[in-house]
mmCIF file of C-alpha atoms and ligand atoms in Angstrom:
data_model
loop_
_atom_site.group_PDB
_atom_site.id
_atom_site.type_symbol
_atom_site.label_atom_id
_atom_site.label_comp_id
_atom_site.label_asym_id
_atom_site.label_seq_id
_atom_site.Cartn_x
_atom_site.Cartn_y
_atom_site.Cartn_z
ATOM 1 C CA MET A 1 -71.105 -106.586 39.061
ATOM 2 C CA ALA A 2 -71.088 -108.537 35.815
ATOM 3 C CA THR A 3 -67.745 -108.357 34.017
ATOM 4 C CA THR A 4 -67.926 -106.960 30.574
ATOM 5 C CA THR A 5 -65.257 -107.804 28.058
ATOM 6 C CA TYR A 6 -64.908 -105.283 25.330
ATOM 7 C CA GLU A 7 -63.767 -106.154 21.800
ATOM 8 C CA PHE A 8 -61.409 -103.173 21.820
ATOM 9 C CA THR A 9 -59.060 -104.871 24.296
ATOM 10 C CA ARG A 10 -58.852 -108.147 22.364
ATOM 11 C CA GLY A 11 -55.262 -109.403 22.147
ATOM 12 C CA LEU A 12 -53.872 -106.760 24.520
ATOM 13 C CA ASP A 13 -52.022 -107.508 27.748
ATOM 14 C CA TYR A 14 -49.649 -105.610 30.027
ATOM 15 C CA PRO A 15 -46.607 -107.909 29.711
ATOM 16 C CA SER A 16 -46.532 -107.476 25.906
ATOM 17 C CA ILE A 17 -46.984 -103.707 26.229
ATOM 18 C CA VAL A 18 -43.984 -103.495 28.611
ATOM 19 C CA ALA A 19 -41.878 -105.772 26.379
ATOM 20 C CA THR A 20 -42.604 -103.673 23.256
ATOM 21 C CA SER A 21 -41.981 -100.475 25.191
ATOM 22 C CA GLU A 22 -38.544 -101.740 26.185
ATOM 23 C CA LYS A 23 -37.767 -102.757 22.599
ATOM 24 C CA VAL A 24 -38.752 -99.449 20.939
ATOM 25 C CA ALA A 25 -37.460 -97.002 23.604
ATOM 26 C CA TRP A 26 -35.262 -94.109 22.382
ATOM 27 C CA THR A 27 -33.413 -91.166 23.882
ATOM 28 C CA VAL A 28 -33.877 -87.453 23.139
ATOM 29 C CA ASP A 29 -30.143 -87.083 22.420
ATOM 30 C CA ALA A 30 -30.173 -89.903 19.889
ATOM 31 C CA ILE A 31 -32.931 -88.127 17.910
ATOM 32 C CA PHE A 32 -31.383 -84.665 17.932
ATOM 33 C CA ARG A 33 -27.652 -85.295 17.976
ATOM 34 C CA ASP A 34 -26.463 -81.918 16.545
ATOM 35 C CA ARG A 35 -29.234 -81.621 13.989
ATOM 36 C CA ARG A 36 -31.159 -78.434 13.092
ATOM 37 C CA PHE A 37 -34.403 -77.724 11.288
ATOM 38 C CA ASN A 38 -34.047 -76.331 7.753
ATOM 39 C CA ALA A 39 -35.599 -72.867 8.059
ATOM 40 C CA THR A 40 -35.366 -72.234 4.300
ATOM 41 C CA LYS A 41 -38.210 -74.711 3.739
ATOM 42 C CA ARG A 42 -41.527 -75.456 5.376
ATOM 43 C CA ILE A 43 -41.220 -77.721 8.413
ATOM 44 C CA VAL A 44 -44.723 -79.148 8.854
ATOM 45 C CA PRO A 45 -47.446 -80.105 6.323
ATOM 46 C CA ASP A 46 -49.485 -77.273 4.769
ATOM 47 C CA SER A 47 -52.559 -79.062 6.098
ATOM 48 C CA TRP A 48 -51.459 -78.109 9.609
ATOM 49 C CA VAL A 49 -51.614 -74.410 8.779
ATOM 50 C CA ARG A 50 -54.312 -73.945 6.133
ATOM 51 C CA THR A 51 -53.560 -70.315 5.267
ATOM 52 C CA GLN A 52 -52.756 -70.977 1.602
ATOM 53 C CA HIS A 53 -56.022 -69.348 0.440
ATOM 54 C CA LEU A 54 -55.107 -66.000 2.046
ATOM 55 C CA GLU A 55 -53.868 -64.002 -0.944
ATOM 56 C CA PHE A 56 -52.515 -61.086 1.078
ATOM 57 C CA LEU A 57 -49.681 -63.367 2.322
ATOM 58 C CA ASN A 58 -46.589 -63.908 0.168
ATOM 59 C CA GLU A 59 -44.616 -67.119 -0.005
ATOM 60 C CA GLN A 60 -42.105 -66.147 2.638
ATOM 61 C CA GLU A 61 -44.901 -65.145 5.033
ATOM 62 C CA GLN A 62 -46.607 -68.481 4.425
ATOM 63 C CA ARG A 63 -43.326 -70.211 5.292
ATOM 64 C CA THR A 64 -43.009 -68.149 8.483
ATOM 65 C CA LEU A 65 -46.546 -69.211 9.498
ATOM 66 C CA ASN A 66 -45.536 -72.811 8.837
ATOM 67 C CA HIS A 67 -42.557 -72.489 11.196
ATOM 68 C CA ILE A 68 -44.752 -70.765 13.804
ATOM 69 C CA ARG A 69 -47.210 -73.674 13.655
ATOM 70 C CA ALA A 70 -44.330 -76.201 13.956
ATOM 71 C CA PHE A 71 -43.437 -74.414 17.179
ATOM 72 C CA SER A 72 -47.015 -74.247 18.474
ATOM 73 C CA TYR A 73 -47.396 -77.989 18.046
ATOM 74 C CA VAL A 74 -44.399 -78.958 20.172
ATOM 75 C CA HIS A 75 -45.155 -76.199 22.689
ATOM 76 C CA LEU A 76 -48.757 -77.293 23.248
ATOM 77 C CA PHE A 77 -48.020 -81.023 23.187
ATOM 78 C CA GLY A 78 -45.269 -80.727 25.774
ATOM 79 C CA ASN A 79 -47.521 -78.819 28.121
ATOM 80 C CA TYR A 80 -50.621 -80.965 27.562
ATOM 81 C CA GLU A 81 -48.552 -84.010 28.609
ATOM 82 C CA GLU A 82 -47.697 -82.623 32.053
ATOM 83 C CA PHE A 83 -50.904 -83.970 33.609
ATOM 84 C CA ILE A 84 -50.299 -87.550 32.421
ATOM 85 C CA PRO A 85 -47.766 -88.847 35.005
ATOM 86 C CA LEU A 86 -50.006 -87.550 37.839
ATOM 87 C CA HIS A 87 -53.054 -89.040 36.192
ATOM 88 C CA LEU A 88 -51.319 -92.437 35.942
ATOM 89 C CA THR A 89 -49.774 -92.528 39.423
ATOM 90 C CA GLY A 90 -53.264 -91.892 40.764
ATOM 91 C CA ILE A 91 -54.218 -95.284 39.308
ATOM 92 C CA VAL A 92 -50.961 -96.919 40.498
ATOM 93 C CA GLN A 93 -51.548 -95.734 44.078
ATOM 94 C CA GLN A 94 -54.835 -97.596 44.289
ATOM 95 C CA ASP A 95 -52.856 -100.810 44.667
ATOM 96 C CA TRP A 96 -49.084 -100.876 44.884
ATOM 97 C CA HIS A 97 -49.204 -104.671 45.210
ATOM 98 C CA ASP A 98 -51.064 -105.216 41.990
ATOM 99 C CA ASP A 99 -49.641 -107.268 39.091
ATOM 100 C CA ARG A 100 -46.047 -106.179 38.344
ATOM 101 C CA ALA A 101 -46.539 -105.884 34.615
ATOM 102 C CA HIS A 102 -49.601 -103.698 35.094
ATOM 103 C CA LEU A 103 -47.735 -101.263 37.353
ATOM 104 C CA ARG A 104 -44.700 -101.232 35.089
ATOM 105 C CA ALA A 105 -46.897 -100.431 32.085
ATOM 106 C CA LEU A 106 -48.362 -97.444 33.954
ATOM 107 C CA LEU A 107 -45.074 -96.197 35.386
ATOM 108 C CA ARG A 108 -43.152 -96.554 32.122
ATOM 109 C CA PHE A 109 -45.999 -94.706 30.374
ATOM 110 C CA GLY A 110 -45.617 -91.843 32.884
ATOM 111 C CA GLU A 111 -41.837 -91.789 32.568
ATOM 112 C CA GLU A 112 -42.033 -91.774 28.773
ATOM 113 C CA GLU A 113 -44.362 -88.780 28.909
ATOM 114 C CA ILE A 114 -41.809 -86.840 30.961
ATOM 115 C CA LYS A 115 -39.202 -87.768 28.371
ATOM 116 C CA HIS A 116 -41.593 -86.542 25.656
ATOM 117 C CA GLN A 117 -41.855 -83.188 27.494
ATOM 118 C CA GLN A 118 -38.028 -82.966 27.269
ATOM 119 C CA LEU A 119 -38.193 -83.928 23.604
ATOM 120 C CA PHE A 120 -40.673 -81.113 22.927
ATOM 121 C CA LEU A 121 -38.767 -78.551 24.994
ATOM 122 C CA ARG A 122 -35.624 -79.431 23.026
ATOM 123 C CA ALA A 123 -37.604 -79.012 19.816
ATOM 124 C CA GLU A 124 -38.750 -75.544 20.972
ATOM 125 C CA ALA A 125 -35.124 -74.538 21.614
ATOM 126 C CA VAL A 126 -33.777 -75.982 18.342
ATOM 127 C CA LEU A 127 -36.612 -74.360 16.357
ATOM 128 C CA GLU A 128 -35.649 -70.993 17.826
ATOM 129 C CA ALA A 129 -31.962 -71.595 17.081
ATOM 130 C CA SER A 130 -32.765 -72.752 13.525
ATOM 131 C CA CYS A 131 -35.156 -69.913 12.692
ATOM 132 C CA GLY A 132 -33.198 -67.197 14.494
ATOM 133 C CA TYR A 133 -36.036 -65.708 16.536
ATOM 134 C CA THR A 134 -38.217 -66.521 19.518
ATOM 135 C CA PHE A 135 -41.789 -67.748 19.291
ATOM 136 C CA GLY A 136 -44.751 -66.730 21.444
ATOM 137 C CA ARG A 137 -45.743 -69.196 24.128
ATOM 138 C CA TYR A 138 -49.221 -69.476 25.623
ATOM 139 C CA PHE A 139 -47.812 -71.521 28.513
ATOM 140 C CA ASP A 140 -45.647 -69.088 30.471
ATOM 141 C CA PRO A 141 -42.165 -69.918 31.870
ATOM 142 C CA ASN A 142 -43.441 -69.514 35.437
ATOM 143 C CA LYS A 143 -45.696 -72.450 34.682
ATOM 144 C CA ASP A 144 -48.778 -70.755 36.111
ATOM 145 C CA ARG A 145 -50.860 -71.766 33.094
ATOM 146 C CA VAL A 146 -49.693 -75.351 32.916
ATOM 147 C CA ILE A 147 -50.275 -75.771 36.656
ATOM 148 C CA ALA A 148 -53.830 -74.422 36.245
ATOM 149 C CA PHE A 149 -54.447 -76.565 33.144
ATOM 150 C CA THR A 150 -53.154 -79.741 34.874
ATOM 151 C CA LYS A 151 -55.300 -79.101 37.930
ATOM 152 C CA ALA A 152 -58.388 -78.501 35.830
ATOM 153 C CA VAL A 153 -57.848 -81.708 33.829
ATOM 154 C CA LEU A 154 -57.291 -83.741 36.984
ATOM 155 C CA ALA A 155 -60.547 -82.453 38.459
ATOM 156 C CA TYR A 156 -62.358 -84.713 35.963
ATOM 157 C CA PRO A 157 -62.766 -88.433 36.711
ATOM 158 C CA PRO A 158 -60.238 -90.972 35.318
ATOM 159 C CA LEU A 159 -62.476 -92.461 32.570
ATOM 160 C CA PRO A 160 -62.940 -89.289 30.492
ATOM 161 C CA ARG A 161 -59.269 -88.401 31.080
ATOM 162 C CA PHE A 162 -58.190 -91.774 29.620
ATOM 163 C CA LEU A 163 -60.589 -91.418 26.720
ATOM 164 C CA LEU A 164 -59.423 -87.974 25.669
ATOM 165 C CA LEU A 165 -55.804 -88.991 26.215
ATOM 166 C CA ALA A 166 -56.198 -92.052 23.961
ATOM 167 C CA ALA A 167 -57.834 -89.860 21.285
ATOM 168 C CA PHE A 168 -54.920 -87.405 21.361
ATOM 169 C CA GLU A 169 -52.387 -90.241 21.296
ATOM 170 C CA TRP A 170 -54.053 -91.741 18.231
ATOM 171 C CA GLY A 171 -54.069 -88.241 16.804
ATOM 172 C CA SER A 172 -50.252 -88.238 17.046
ATOM 173 C CA GLN A 173 -50.245 -91.203 14.645
ATOM 174 C CA ARG A 174 -52.111 -89.116 12.084
ATOM 175 C CA HIS A 175 -49.676 -86.187 12.595
ATOM 176 C CA TYR A 176 -46.765 -88.486 11.765
ATOM 177 C CA VAL A 177 -48.491 -90.083 8.757
ATOM 178 C CA GLU A 178 -49.511 -86.653 7.339
ATOM 179 C CA SER A 179 -45.971 -85.313 7.734
ATOM 180 C CA VAL A 180 -44.694 -88.131 5.544
ATOM 181 C CA ARG A 181 -47.563 -88.206 3.048
ATOM 182 C CA ASP A 182 -48.013 -84.480 2.446
ATOM 183 C CA HIS A 183 -46.239 -82.839 -0.513
ATOM 184 C CA PRO A 184 -45.088 -85.838 -2.549
ATOM 185 C CA GLY A 185 -41.442 -85.464 -3.433
ATOM 186 C CA GLU A 186 -40.882 -82.843 -0.771
ATOM 187 C CA GLY A 187 -41.828 -84.016 2.686
ATOM 188 C CA SER A 188 -41.798 -82.137 5.958
ATOM 189 C CA ASP A 189 -38.522 -81.355 7.709
ATOM 190 C CA PRO A 190 -36.611 -84.634 8.300
ATOM 191 C CA LEU A 191 -35.819 -83.820 11.955
ATOM 192 C CA TYR A 192 -39.441 -82.844 12.595
ATOM 193 C CA VAL A 193 -40.627 -86.070 10.938
ATOM 194 C CA ASP A 194 -38.331 -88.067 13.231
ATOM 195 C CA ILE A 195 -39.761 -86.311 16.287
ATOM 196 C CA LEU A 196 -43.284 -87.188 15.187
ATOM 197 C CA GLN A 197 -42.340 -90.742 14.351
ATOM 198 C CA TYR A 198 -40.444 -91.513 17.565
ATOM 199 C CA HIS A 199 -43.181 -89.875 19.606
ATOM 200 C CA TRP A 200 -45.870 -92.009 17.927
ATOM 201 C CA ILE A 201 -43.856 -95.210 18.370
ATOM 202 C CA GLU A 202 -44.190 -94.814 22.168
ATOM 203 C CA GLU A 203 -47.674 -93.331 22.061
ATOM 204 C CA ASN A 204 -48.762 -96.494 20.253
ATOM 205 C CA GLN A 205 -47.999 -98.491 23.423
ATOM 206 C CA HIS A 206 -49.786 -95.897 25.557
ATOM 207 C CA THR A 207 -53.013 -96.282 23.608
ATOM 208 C CA LYS A 208 -52.976 -99.997 24.446
ATOM 209 C CA THR A 209 -52.639 -99.301 28.175
ATOM 210 C CA ASP A 210 -55.356 -96.637 27.864
ATOM 211 C CA VAL A 211 -57.906 -99.058 26.477
ATOM 212 C CA LEU A 212 -57.123 -101.694 29.133
ATOM 213 C CA GLU A 213 -57.637 -99.065 31.841
ATOM 214 C CA ILE A 214 -60.763 -97.815 30.098
ATOM 215 C CA GLU A 215 -62.174 -101.337 30.153
ATOM 216 C CA GLN A 216 -61.506 -101.726 33.873
ATOM 217 C CA LEU A 217 -63.061 -98.363 34.727
ATOM 218 C CA ALA A 218 -66.098 -98.827 32.525
ATOM 219 C CA ARG A 219 -66.769 -102.330 33.847
ATOM 220 C CA ALA A 220 -67.464 -100.913 37.292
ATOM 221 C CA MET A 221 -69.921 -98.305 35.986
ATOM 222 C CA SER A 222 -73.561 -98.205 34.975
ATOM 223 C CA PRO A 223 -74.460 -97.324 31.358
ATOM 224 C CA ASP A 224 -75.539 -93.875 32.517
ATOM 225 C CA GLU A 225 -72.227 -93.247 34.236
ATOM 226 C CA VAL A 226 -70.320 -94.337 31.106
ATOM 227 C CA SER A 227 -72.479 -92.006 29.017
ATOM 228 C CA THR A 228 -71.698 -89.120 31.416
ATOM 229 C CA ALA A 229 -67.978 -89.640 30.723
ATOM 230 C CA PHE A 230 -68.660 -88.249 27.231
ATOM 231 C CA ASP A 231 -70.101 -85.034 28.685
ATOM 232 C CA HIS A 232 -66.865 -84.790 30.646
ATOM 233 C CA ILE A 233 -64.840 -85.250 27.416
ATOM 234 C CA GLN A 234 -66.619 -82.159 26.117
ATOM 235 C CA GLY A 235 -65.688 -80.327 29.315
ATOM 236 C CA LEU A 236 -62.063 -81.360 28.905
ATOM 237 C CA GLY A 237 -62.267 -80.314 25.264
ATOM 238 C CA GLY A 238 -63.249 -76.819 26.456
ATOM 239 C CA LEU A 239 -60.070 -76.611 28.537
ATOM 240 C CA VAL A 240 -57.954 -77.579 25.522
ATOM 241 C CA ASP A 241 -59.832 -75.169 23.265
ATOM 242 C CA ALA A 242 -58.949 -72.246 25.528
ATOM 243 C CA THR A 243 -55.289 -73.076 24.961
ATOM 244 C CA PHE A 244 -55.820 -73.050 21.179
ATOM 245 C CA VAL A 245 -57.275 -69.576 21.398
ATOM 246 C CA GLY A 246 -54.357 -68.406 23.552
ATOM 247 C CA GLN A 247 -51.712 -69.927 21.316
ATOM 248 C CA VAL A 248 -53.276 -68.526 18.093
ATOM 249 C CA GLU A 249 -52.943 -65.034 19.648
ATOM 250 C CA GLN A 250 -49.275 -65.817 20.251
ATOM 251 C CA GLU A 251 -48.933 -66.962 16.621
ATOM 252 C CA LEU A 252 -50.361 -63.694 15.332
ATOM 253 C CA ALA A 253 -48.043 -61.665 17.553
ATOM 254 C CA THR A 254 -45.016 -63.718 16.496
ATOM 255 C CA PHE A 255 -45.966 -63.376 12.830
ATOM 256 C CA GLN A 256 -46.229 -59.576 13.059
ATOM 257 C CA SER A 257 -42.974 -59.202 14.967
ATOM 258 C CA VAL A 258 -40.972 -61.542 12.698
ATOM 259 C CA THR A 259 -42.271 -60.151 9.375
ATOM 260 C CA GLY A 260 -42.579 -56.553 10.569
ATOM 261 C CA ARG A 261 -45.926 -56.559 8.879
ATOM 262 C CA ARG A 262 -48.856 -54.719 10.472
ATOM 263 C CA LEU A 263 -52.010 -56.442 9.317
ATOM 264 C CA ALA A 264 -55.134 -54.374 8.689
ATOM 265 C CA GLU A 265 -58.071 -55.449 10.831
ATOM 266 C CA PRO A 266 -59.865 -57.544 8.156
ATOM 267 C CA GLU A 267 -56.601 -59.354 7.336
ATOM 268 C CA ALA A 268 -55.823 -60.019 10.979
ATOM 269 C CA THR A 269 -59.331 -61.382 11.431
ATOM 270 C CA ALA A 270 -59.045 -63.660 8.404
ATOM 271 C CA LEU A 271 -55.655 -64.939 9.548
ATOM 272 C CA ARG A 272 -56.854 -65.507 13.101
ATOM 273 C CA GLU A 273 -59.857 -67.390 11.773
ATOM 274 C CA ALA A 274 -57.738 -69.624 9.479
ATOM 275 C CA LEU A 275 -55.212 -70.390 12.219
ATOM 276 C CA SER A 276 -57.943 -71.161 14.748
ATOM 277 C CA GLN A 277 -59.629 -73.579 12.312
ATOM 278 C CA SER A 278 -56.420 -75.408 11.487
ATOM 279 C CA MET A 279 -55.441 -75.582 15.155
ATOM 280 C CA ARG A 280 -58.753 -77.279 16.000
ATOM 281 C CA ALA A 281 -58.475 -79.522 12.952
ATOM 282 C CA ILE A 282 -55.003 -80.846 13.726
ATOM 283 C CA TRP A 283 -55.738 -81.539 17.352
ATOM 284 C CA ALA A 284 -59.400 -82.089 18.109
ATOM 285 C CA GLU A 285 -60.685 -83.341 14.754
ATOM 286 C CA VAL A 286 -57.904 -85.785 13.969
ATOM 287 C CA ALA A 287 -58.184 -87.210 17.502
ATOM 288 C CA LEU A 288 -61.938 -87.513 17.882
ATOM 289 C CA THR A 289 -62.478 -88.868 14.373
ATOM 290 C CA HIS A 290 -59.675 -91.461 14.568
ATOM 291 C CA PRO A 291 -61.214 -94.859 13.664
ATOM 292 C CA ASN A 292 -59.801 -96.515 16.808
ATOM 293 C CA PHE A 293 -61.297 -93.836 19.066
ATOM 294 C CA LYS A 294 -64.656 -94.112 17.310
ATOM 295 C CA ARG A 295 -64.633 -97.879 17.795
ATOM 296 C CA VAL A 296 -63.917 -97.581 21.525
ATOM 297 C CA ALA A 297 -66.517 -94.834 21.984
ATOM 298 C CA LEU A 298 -69.244 -96.764 20.182
ATOM 299 C CA GLU A 299 -68.594 -99.978 22.032
ATOM 300 C CA LEU A 300 -68.617 -98.235 25.411
ATOM 301 C CA SER A 301 -71.767 -96.202 24.857
ATOM 302 C CA LYS A 302 -73.683 -95.376 21.691
ATOM 303 C CA GLU A 303 -75.534 -92.653 23.598
ATOM 304 C CA GLY A 304 -72.250 -91.195 24.860
ATOM 305 C CA ALA A 305 -70.485 -91.398 21.496
ATOM 306 C CA ALA A 306 -73.412 -89.545 19.854
ATOM 307 C CA LYS A 307 -72.628 -86.547 22.127
ATOM 308 C CA LEU A 308 -69.328 -86.252 20.201
ATOM 309 C CA GLY A 309 -71.094 -86.728 16.885
ATOM 310 C CA ILE A 310 -69.885 -90.337 16.576
ATOM 311 C CA VAL A 311 -72.664 -92.594 15.230
HETATM 312 FE FE1 FE2 B 401 -46.235 -88.229 24.612
HETATM 313 FE FE1 FE2 B 402 -48.614 -90.906 25.535
#
């Protein structure tokens, strides 16, 4: 098999990834200390919610929706990440005697994702303490849904899993940047911004490991097989989309219970529609249109990339 070298891995190597990961590592306690979110203001950018055009909502209700979305983000991210350590140890197990730096990059990546899950769970709890009420969760405490989600993701081959993962990780960069850039003069909640920033700092290393793994997997495949990986990304996207639908229902229920407002059917429909659109925009769109993801997709397979609308 001819070895293909992709431009998208230029300058990347496992020893540097591990070294940077050691340098930038943080702890959940150091981020939170005894801090709280400021529930008198919005917590995340308006662009994450996109309900401002709905005139039947007053300012306080808009703020409540903002807090609800802040919760949904950490709730979904924490649960999405549960498949990652298993996904990575599957690669590690292929050769325990492989290069030390390679295995450390993969194992640190997995360990960091478990730490991120703790970060997001802590954020869920502190959001509830700061806002004074509980938020609806699509992923149940018994973990039935996250177990099913993880299993369904892992049923796909490693290449599309790495590709979608890299897209979501690059998406987390945009989430951080938007949280700082939105509303000049009045940014998002400082604790929330820190969570997004520290998360991205580690995700940044993960994207480098992703593309090195993507290169190795793609090298061993025919062009048709690489193109098929993009059909699988759409399949994985369907799994994620089902969680958006489920969490938006939770958001509507939380909104009605917190505000005591019973929405008439046309209002509920308009709100559900707006929340569904913004949910897809902040996750799927920011990820799949990230310039780095587009570059990787196009270099791997123009035919495959076109299936995601990337040309
Ligand atoms: Fe993460
Ligand atoms: Fe990550």
